[in-house]
PDB file of C-alpha atoms in Angstrom:
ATOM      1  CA  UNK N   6    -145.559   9.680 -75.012  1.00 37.00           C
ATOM      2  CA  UNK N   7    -146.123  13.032 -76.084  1.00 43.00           C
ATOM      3  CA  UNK N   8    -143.798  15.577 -76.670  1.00 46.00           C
ATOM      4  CA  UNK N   9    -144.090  18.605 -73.878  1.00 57.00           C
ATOM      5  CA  UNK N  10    -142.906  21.320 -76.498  1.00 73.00           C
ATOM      6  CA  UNK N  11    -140.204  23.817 -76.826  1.00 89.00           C
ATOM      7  CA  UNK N  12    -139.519  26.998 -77.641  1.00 89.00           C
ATOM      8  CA  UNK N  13    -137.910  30.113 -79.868  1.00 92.00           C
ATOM      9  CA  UNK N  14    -136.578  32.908 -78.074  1.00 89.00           C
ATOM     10  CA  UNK N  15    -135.347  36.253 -79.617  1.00 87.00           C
ATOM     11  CA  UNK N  16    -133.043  37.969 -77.086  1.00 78.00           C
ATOM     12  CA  UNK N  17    -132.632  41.586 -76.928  1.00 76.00           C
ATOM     13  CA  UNK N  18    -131.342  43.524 -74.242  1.00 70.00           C
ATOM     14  CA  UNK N  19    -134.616  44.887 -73.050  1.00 68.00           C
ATOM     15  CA  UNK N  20    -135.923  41.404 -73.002  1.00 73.00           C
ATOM     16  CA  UNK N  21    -137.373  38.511 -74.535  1.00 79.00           C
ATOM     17  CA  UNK N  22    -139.811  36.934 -77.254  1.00 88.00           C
ATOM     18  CA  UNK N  23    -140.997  32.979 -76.980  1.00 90.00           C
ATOM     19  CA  UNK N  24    -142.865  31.298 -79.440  1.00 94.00           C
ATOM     20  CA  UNK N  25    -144.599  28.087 -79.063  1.00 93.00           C
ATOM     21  CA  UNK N  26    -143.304  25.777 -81.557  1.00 93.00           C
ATOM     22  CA  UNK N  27    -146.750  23.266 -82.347  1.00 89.00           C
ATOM     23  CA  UNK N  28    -145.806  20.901 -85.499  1.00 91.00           C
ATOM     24  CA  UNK N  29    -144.151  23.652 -87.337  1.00 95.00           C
ATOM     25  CA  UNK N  30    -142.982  27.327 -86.734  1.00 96.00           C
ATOM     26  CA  UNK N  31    -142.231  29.730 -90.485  1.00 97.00           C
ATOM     27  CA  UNK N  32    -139.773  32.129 -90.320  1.00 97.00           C
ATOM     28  CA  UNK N  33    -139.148  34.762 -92.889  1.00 97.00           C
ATOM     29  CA  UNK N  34    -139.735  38.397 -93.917  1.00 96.00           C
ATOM     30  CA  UNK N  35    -143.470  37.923 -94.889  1.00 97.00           C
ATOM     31  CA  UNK N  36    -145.170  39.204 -92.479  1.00 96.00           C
ATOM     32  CA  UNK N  37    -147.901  35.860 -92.533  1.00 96.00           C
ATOM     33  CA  UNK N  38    -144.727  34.114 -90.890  1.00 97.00           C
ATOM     34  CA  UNK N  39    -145.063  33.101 -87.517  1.00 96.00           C
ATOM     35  CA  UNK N  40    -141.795  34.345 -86.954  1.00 96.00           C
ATOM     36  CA  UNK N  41    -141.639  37.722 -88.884  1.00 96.00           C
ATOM     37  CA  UNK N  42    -138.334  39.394 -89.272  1.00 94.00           C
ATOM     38  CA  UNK N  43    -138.187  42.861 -90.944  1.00 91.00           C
ATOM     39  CA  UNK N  44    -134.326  43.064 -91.760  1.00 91.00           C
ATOM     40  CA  UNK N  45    -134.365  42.281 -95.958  1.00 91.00           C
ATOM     41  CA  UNK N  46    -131.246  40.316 -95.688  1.00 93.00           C
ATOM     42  CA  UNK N  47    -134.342  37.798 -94.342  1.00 96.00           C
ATOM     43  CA  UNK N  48    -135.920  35.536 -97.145  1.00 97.00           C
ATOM     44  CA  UNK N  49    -139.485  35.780 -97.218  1.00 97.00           C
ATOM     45  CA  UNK N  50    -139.739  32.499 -96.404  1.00 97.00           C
ATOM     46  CA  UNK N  51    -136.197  31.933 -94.853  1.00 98.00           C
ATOM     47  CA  UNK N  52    -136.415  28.698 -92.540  1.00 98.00           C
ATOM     48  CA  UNK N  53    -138.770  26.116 -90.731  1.00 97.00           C
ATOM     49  CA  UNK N  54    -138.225  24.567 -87.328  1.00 97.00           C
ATOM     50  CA  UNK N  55    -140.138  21.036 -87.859  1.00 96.00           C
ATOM     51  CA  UNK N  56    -141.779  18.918 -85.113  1.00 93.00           C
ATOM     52  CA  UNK N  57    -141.316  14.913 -85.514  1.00 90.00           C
ATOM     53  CA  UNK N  58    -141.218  11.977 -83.530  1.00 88.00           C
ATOM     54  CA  UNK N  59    -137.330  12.101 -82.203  1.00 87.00           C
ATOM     55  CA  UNK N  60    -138.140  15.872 -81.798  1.00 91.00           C
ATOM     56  CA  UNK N  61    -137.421  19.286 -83.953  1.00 95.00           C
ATOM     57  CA  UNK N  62    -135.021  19.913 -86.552  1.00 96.00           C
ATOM     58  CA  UNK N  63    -134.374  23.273 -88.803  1.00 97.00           C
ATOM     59  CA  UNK N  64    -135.149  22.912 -91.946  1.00 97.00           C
ATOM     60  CA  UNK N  65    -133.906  26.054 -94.281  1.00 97.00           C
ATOM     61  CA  UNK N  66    -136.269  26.994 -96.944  1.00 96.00           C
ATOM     62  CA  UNK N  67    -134.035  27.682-100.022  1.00 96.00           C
ATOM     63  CA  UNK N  68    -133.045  31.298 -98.130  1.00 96.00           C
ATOM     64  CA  UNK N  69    -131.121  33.449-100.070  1.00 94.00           C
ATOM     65  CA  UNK N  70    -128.445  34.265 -97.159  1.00 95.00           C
ATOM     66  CA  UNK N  71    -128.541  31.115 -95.241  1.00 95.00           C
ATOM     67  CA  UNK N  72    -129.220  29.927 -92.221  1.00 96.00           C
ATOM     68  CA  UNK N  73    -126.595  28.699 -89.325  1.00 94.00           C
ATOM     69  CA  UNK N  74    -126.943  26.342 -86.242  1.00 93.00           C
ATOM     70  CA  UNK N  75    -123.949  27.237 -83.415  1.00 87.00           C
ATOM     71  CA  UNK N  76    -121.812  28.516 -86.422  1.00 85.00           C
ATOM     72  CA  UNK N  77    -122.562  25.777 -89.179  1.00 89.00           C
ATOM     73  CA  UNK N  78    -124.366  26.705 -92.167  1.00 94.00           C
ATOM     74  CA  UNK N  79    -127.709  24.172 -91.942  1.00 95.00           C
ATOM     75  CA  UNK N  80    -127.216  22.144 -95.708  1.00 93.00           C
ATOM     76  CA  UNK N  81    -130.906  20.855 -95.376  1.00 91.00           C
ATOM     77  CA  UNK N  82    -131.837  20.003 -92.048  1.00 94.00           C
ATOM     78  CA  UNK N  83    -130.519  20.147 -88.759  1.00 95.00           C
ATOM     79  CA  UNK N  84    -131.508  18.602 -85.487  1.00 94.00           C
ATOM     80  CA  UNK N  85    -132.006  20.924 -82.546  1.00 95.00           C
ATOM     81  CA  UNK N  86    -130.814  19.992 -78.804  1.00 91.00           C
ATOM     82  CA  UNK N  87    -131.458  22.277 -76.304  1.00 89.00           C
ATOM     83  CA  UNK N  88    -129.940  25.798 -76.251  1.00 86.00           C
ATOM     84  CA  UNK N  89    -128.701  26.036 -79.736  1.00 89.00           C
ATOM     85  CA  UNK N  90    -128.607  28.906 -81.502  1.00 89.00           C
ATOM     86  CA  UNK N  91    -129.908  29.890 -84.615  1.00 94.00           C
ATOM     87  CA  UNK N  92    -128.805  32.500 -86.777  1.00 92.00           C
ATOM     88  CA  UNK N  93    -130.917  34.215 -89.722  1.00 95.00           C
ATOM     89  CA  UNK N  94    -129.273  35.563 -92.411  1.00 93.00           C
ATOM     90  CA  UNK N  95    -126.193  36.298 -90.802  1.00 87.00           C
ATOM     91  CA  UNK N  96    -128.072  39.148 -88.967  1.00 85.00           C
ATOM     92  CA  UNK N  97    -131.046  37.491 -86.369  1.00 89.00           C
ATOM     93  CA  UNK N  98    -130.038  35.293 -83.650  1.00 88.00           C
ATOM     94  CA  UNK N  99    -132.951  32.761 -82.444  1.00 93.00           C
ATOM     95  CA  UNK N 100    -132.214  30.434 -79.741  1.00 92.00           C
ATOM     96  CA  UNK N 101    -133.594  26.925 -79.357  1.00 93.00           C
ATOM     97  CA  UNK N 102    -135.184  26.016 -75.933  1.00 90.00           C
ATOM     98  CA  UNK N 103    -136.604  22.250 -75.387  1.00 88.00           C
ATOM     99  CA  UNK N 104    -138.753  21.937 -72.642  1.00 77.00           C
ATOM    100  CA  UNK N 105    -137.712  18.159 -72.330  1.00 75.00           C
ATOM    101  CA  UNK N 106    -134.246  18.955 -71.549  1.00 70.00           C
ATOM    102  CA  UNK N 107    -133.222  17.453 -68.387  1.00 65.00           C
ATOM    103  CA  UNK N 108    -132.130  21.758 -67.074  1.00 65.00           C
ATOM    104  CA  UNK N 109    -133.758  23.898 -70.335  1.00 63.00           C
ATOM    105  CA  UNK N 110    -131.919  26.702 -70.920  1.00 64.00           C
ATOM    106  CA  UNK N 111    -132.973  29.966 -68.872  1.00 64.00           C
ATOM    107  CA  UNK N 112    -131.724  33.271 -70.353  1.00 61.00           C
ATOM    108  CA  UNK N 113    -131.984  35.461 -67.180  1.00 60.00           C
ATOM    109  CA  UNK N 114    -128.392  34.244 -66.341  1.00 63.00           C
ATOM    110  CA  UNK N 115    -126.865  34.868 -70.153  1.00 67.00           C
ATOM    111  CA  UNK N 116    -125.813  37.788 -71.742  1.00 83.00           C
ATOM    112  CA  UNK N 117    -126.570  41.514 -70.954  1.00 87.00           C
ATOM    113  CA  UNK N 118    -129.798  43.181 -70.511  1.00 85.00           C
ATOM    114  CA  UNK N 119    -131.196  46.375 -69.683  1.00 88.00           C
ATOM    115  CA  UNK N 120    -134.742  47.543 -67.814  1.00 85.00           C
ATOM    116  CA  UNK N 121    -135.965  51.201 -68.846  1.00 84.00           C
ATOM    117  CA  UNK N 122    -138.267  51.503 -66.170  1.00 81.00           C
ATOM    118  CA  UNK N 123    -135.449  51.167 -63.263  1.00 88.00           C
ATOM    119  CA  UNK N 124    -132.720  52.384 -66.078  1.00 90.00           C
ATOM    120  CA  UNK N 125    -131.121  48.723 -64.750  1.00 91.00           C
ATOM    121  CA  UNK N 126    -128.160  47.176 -66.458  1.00 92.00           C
ATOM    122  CA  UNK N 127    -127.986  43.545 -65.689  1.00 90.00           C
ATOM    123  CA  UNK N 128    -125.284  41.141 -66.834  1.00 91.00           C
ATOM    124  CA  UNK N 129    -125.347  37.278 -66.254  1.00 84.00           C
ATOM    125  CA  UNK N 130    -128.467  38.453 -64.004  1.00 83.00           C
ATOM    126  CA  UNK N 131    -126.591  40.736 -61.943  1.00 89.00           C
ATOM    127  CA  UNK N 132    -127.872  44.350 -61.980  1.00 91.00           C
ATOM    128  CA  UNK N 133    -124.703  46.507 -61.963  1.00 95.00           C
ATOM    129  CA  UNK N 134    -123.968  47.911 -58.775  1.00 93.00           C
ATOM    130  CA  UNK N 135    -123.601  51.229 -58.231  1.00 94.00           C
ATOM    131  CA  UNK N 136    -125.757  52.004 -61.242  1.00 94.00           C
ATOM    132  CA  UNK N 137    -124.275  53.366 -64.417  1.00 96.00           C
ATOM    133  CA  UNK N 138    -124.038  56.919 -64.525  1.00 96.00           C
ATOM    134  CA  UNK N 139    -126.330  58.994 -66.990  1.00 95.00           C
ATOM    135  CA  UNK N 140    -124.432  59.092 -70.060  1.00 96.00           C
ATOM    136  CA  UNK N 141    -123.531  54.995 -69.417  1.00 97.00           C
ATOM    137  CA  UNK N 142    -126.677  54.161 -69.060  1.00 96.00           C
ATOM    138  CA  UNK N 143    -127.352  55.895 -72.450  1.00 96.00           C
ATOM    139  CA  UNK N 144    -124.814  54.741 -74.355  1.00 97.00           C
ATOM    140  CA  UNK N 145    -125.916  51.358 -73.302  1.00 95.00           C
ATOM    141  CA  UNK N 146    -129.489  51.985 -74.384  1.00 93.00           C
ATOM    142  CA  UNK N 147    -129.064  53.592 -77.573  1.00 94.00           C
ATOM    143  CA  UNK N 148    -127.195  50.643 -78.660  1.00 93.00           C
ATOM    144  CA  UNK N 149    -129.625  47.932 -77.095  1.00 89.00           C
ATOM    145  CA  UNK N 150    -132.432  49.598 -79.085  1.00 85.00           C
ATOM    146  CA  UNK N 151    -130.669  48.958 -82.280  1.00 85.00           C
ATOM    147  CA  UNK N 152    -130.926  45.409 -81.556  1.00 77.00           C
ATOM    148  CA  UNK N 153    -127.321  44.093 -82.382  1.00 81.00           C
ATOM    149  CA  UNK N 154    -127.402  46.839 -85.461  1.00 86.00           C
ATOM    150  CA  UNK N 155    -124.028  49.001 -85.314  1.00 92.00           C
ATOM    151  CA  UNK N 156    -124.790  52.638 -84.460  1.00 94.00           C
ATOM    152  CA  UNK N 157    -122.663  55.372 -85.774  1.00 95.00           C
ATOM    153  CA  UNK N 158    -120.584  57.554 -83.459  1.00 94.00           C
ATOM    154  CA  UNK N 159    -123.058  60.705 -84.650  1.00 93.00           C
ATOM    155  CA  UNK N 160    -125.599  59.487 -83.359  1.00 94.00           C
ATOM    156  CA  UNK N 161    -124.610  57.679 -79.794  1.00 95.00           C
ATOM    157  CA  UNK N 162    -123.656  61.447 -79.619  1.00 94.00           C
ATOM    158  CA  UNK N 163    -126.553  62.610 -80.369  1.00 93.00           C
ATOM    159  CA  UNK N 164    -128.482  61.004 -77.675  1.00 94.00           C
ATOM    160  CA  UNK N 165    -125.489  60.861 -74.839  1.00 94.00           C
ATOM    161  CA  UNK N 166    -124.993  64.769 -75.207  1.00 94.00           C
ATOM    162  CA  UNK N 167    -128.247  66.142 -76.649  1.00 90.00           C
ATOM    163  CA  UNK N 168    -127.013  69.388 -75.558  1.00 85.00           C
ATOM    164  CA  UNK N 169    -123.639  69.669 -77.341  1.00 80.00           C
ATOM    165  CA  UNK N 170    -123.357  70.052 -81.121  1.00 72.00           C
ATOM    166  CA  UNK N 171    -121.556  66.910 -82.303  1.00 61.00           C
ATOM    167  CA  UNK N 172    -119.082  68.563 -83.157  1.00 71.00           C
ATOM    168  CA  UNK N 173    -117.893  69.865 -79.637  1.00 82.00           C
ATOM    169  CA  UNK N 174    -117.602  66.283 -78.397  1.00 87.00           C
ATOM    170  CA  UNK N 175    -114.145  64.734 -79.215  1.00 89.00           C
ATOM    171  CA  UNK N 176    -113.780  60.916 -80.127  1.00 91.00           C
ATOM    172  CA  UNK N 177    -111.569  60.889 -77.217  1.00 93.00           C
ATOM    173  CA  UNK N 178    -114.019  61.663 -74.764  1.00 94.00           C
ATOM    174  CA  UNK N 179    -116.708  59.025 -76.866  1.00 95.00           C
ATOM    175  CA  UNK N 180    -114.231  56.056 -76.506  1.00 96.00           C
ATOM    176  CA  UNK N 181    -113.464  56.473 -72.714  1.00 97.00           C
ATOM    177  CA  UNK N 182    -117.027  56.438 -72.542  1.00 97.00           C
ATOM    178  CA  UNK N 183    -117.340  53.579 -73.747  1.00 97.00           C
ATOM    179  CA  UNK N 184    -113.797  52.293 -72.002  1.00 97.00           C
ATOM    180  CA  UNK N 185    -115.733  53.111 -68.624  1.00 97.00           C
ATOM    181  CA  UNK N 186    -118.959  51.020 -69.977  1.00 97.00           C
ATOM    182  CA  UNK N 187    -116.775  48.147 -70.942  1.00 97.00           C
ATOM    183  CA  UNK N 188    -115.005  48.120 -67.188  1.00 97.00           C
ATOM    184  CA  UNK N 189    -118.139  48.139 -65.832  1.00 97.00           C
ATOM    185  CA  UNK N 190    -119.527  45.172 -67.514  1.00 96.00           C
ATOM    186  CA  UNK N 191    -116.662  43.113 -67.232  1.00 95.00           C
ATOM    187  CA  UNK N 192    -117.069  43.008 -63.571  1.00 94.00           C
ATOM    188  CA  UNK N 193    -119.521  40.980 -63.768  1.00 92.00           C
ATOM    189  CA  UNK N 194    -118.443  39.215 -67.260  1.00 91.00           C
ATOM    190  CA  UNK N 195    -114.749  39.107 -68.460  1.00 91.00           C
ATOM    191  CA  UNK N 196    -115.279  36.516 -70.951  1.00 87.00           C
ATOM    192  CA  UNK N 197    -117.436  38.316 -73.461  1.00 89.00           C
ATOM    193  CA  UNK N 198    -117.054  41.796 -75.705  1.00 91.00           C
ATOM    194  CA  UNK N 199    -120.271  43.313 -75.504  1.00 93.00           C
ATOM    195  CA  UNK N 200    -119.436  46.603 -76.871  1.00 95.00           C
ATOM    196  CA  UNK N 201    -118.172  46.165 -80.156  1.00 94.00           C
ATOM    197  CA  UNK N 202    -116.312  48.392 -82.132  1.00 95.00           C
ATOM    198  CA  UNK N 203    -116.947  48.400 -85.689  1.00 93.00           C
ATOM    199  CA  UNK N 204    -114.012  50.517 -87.018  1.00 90.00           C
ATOM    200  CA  UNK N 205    -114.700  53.755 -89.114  1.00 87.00           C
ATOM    201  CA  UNK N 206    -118.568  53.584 -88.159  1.00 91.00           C
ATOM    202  CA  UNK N 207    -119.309  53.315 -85.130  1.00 94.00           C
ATOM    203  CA  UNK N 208    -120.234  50.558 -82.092  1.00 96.00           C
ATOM    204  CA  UNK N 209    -122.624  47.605 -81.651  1.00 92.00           C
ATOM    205  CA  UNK N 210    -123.987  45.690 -79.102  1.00 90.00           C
ATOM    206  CA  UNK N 211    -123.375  41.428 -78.434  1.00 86.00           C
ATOM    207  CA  UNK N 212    -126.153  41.064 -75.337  1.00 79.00           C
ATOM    208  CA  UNK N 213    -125.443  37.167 -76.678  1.00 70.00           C
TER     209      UNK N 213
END
């Protein structure tokens, strides 16, 4: 019987990217890759996720900064199950989806993500309730843009307080800022950091 197919998803916080995995999906920094991922810690051809008979497997490509399956550094191959995730280079998290699993993973209900339109945080699927105040809601979107990238303190001040000179904000006032943020997700989600501090530089966001 034929397989039914499965996916790759890229998570962000304003949403997701699928792609259709036929016999074989390329990923890598060329941009003829079916998968093409701009950050040049990314081989150029980095990894392939292989259809076969018992189903798909990762196979990387020789990359010069590896390739990982749920933590584990793929030697070779590895075979995918349903909801695993893979990470590129230490830097791009792809996750696995099989569309033969008995209850395929569904993001909606995982992580933290954001809608511009309705300036909507949502974690686990929850929208936050009452909505995040102005400069929340921008702190939270400055670092969702950056896609997991840390962002320097400069800047989040730069777009939370595009009024003020950088200089007349205090790091005081920037970390309860972001003490308020954290409070506010972890009513919905204890059991995951999602603002992280990155010490001397700045903060970065883990929408998992």
């Amino acid at each position: 019987m034929a397989r039914e197919g499965a996916l790759i998803v890229k998570r962000a916080a304003s949403g997701t990217t699928e792609w259709t995995i036929d016999d074989e999906l390329v990923i890598g920094r060329d941009p003829g890759c079916d998968i093409a991922l701009t950050d040049r810690q990314v081989s150029r051809l980095h990894a392939r996720i292989v259809r076969d008979e018992s189903g798909y497997r990762v196979v990387d490509a020789g990359s010069k900064n590896g390739t990982w399956v749920n933590g584990l550094e793929v030697v070779g191959a590895h075979r995918l199950t349903d909801g695993d995730e893979i990470t590129v280079a230490a830097r791009v998290k792809l996750y696995f989806v099989d569309a033969e699993a008995t209850a395929p993973l569904t993001f909606e209900d995982r992580g933290l993500r954001i809608d511009p339109e309705t300036l909507t945080v949502y974690v686990r699927g929850v929208a936050l309730d009452p909505p995040l105040s102005g400069p929340q809601w921008e702190l939270v979107r400055v670092l969702a843009e950056a896609e997991g990238a840390v962002v320097t303190r400069d800047e989040i001040v730069e777009r939370v307080w595009p009024d003020v000179h950088s200089g007349g904000v205090s790091e005081d006032a920037l970390d309860a800022l972001v003490r308020r943020v954290r409070r506010r997700i972890a009513e919905e989600d204890r059991d995951h950091s999602y603002i992280v501090t990155v010490r001397g530089y700045g903060f970065r966001l883990d929408s998992v």
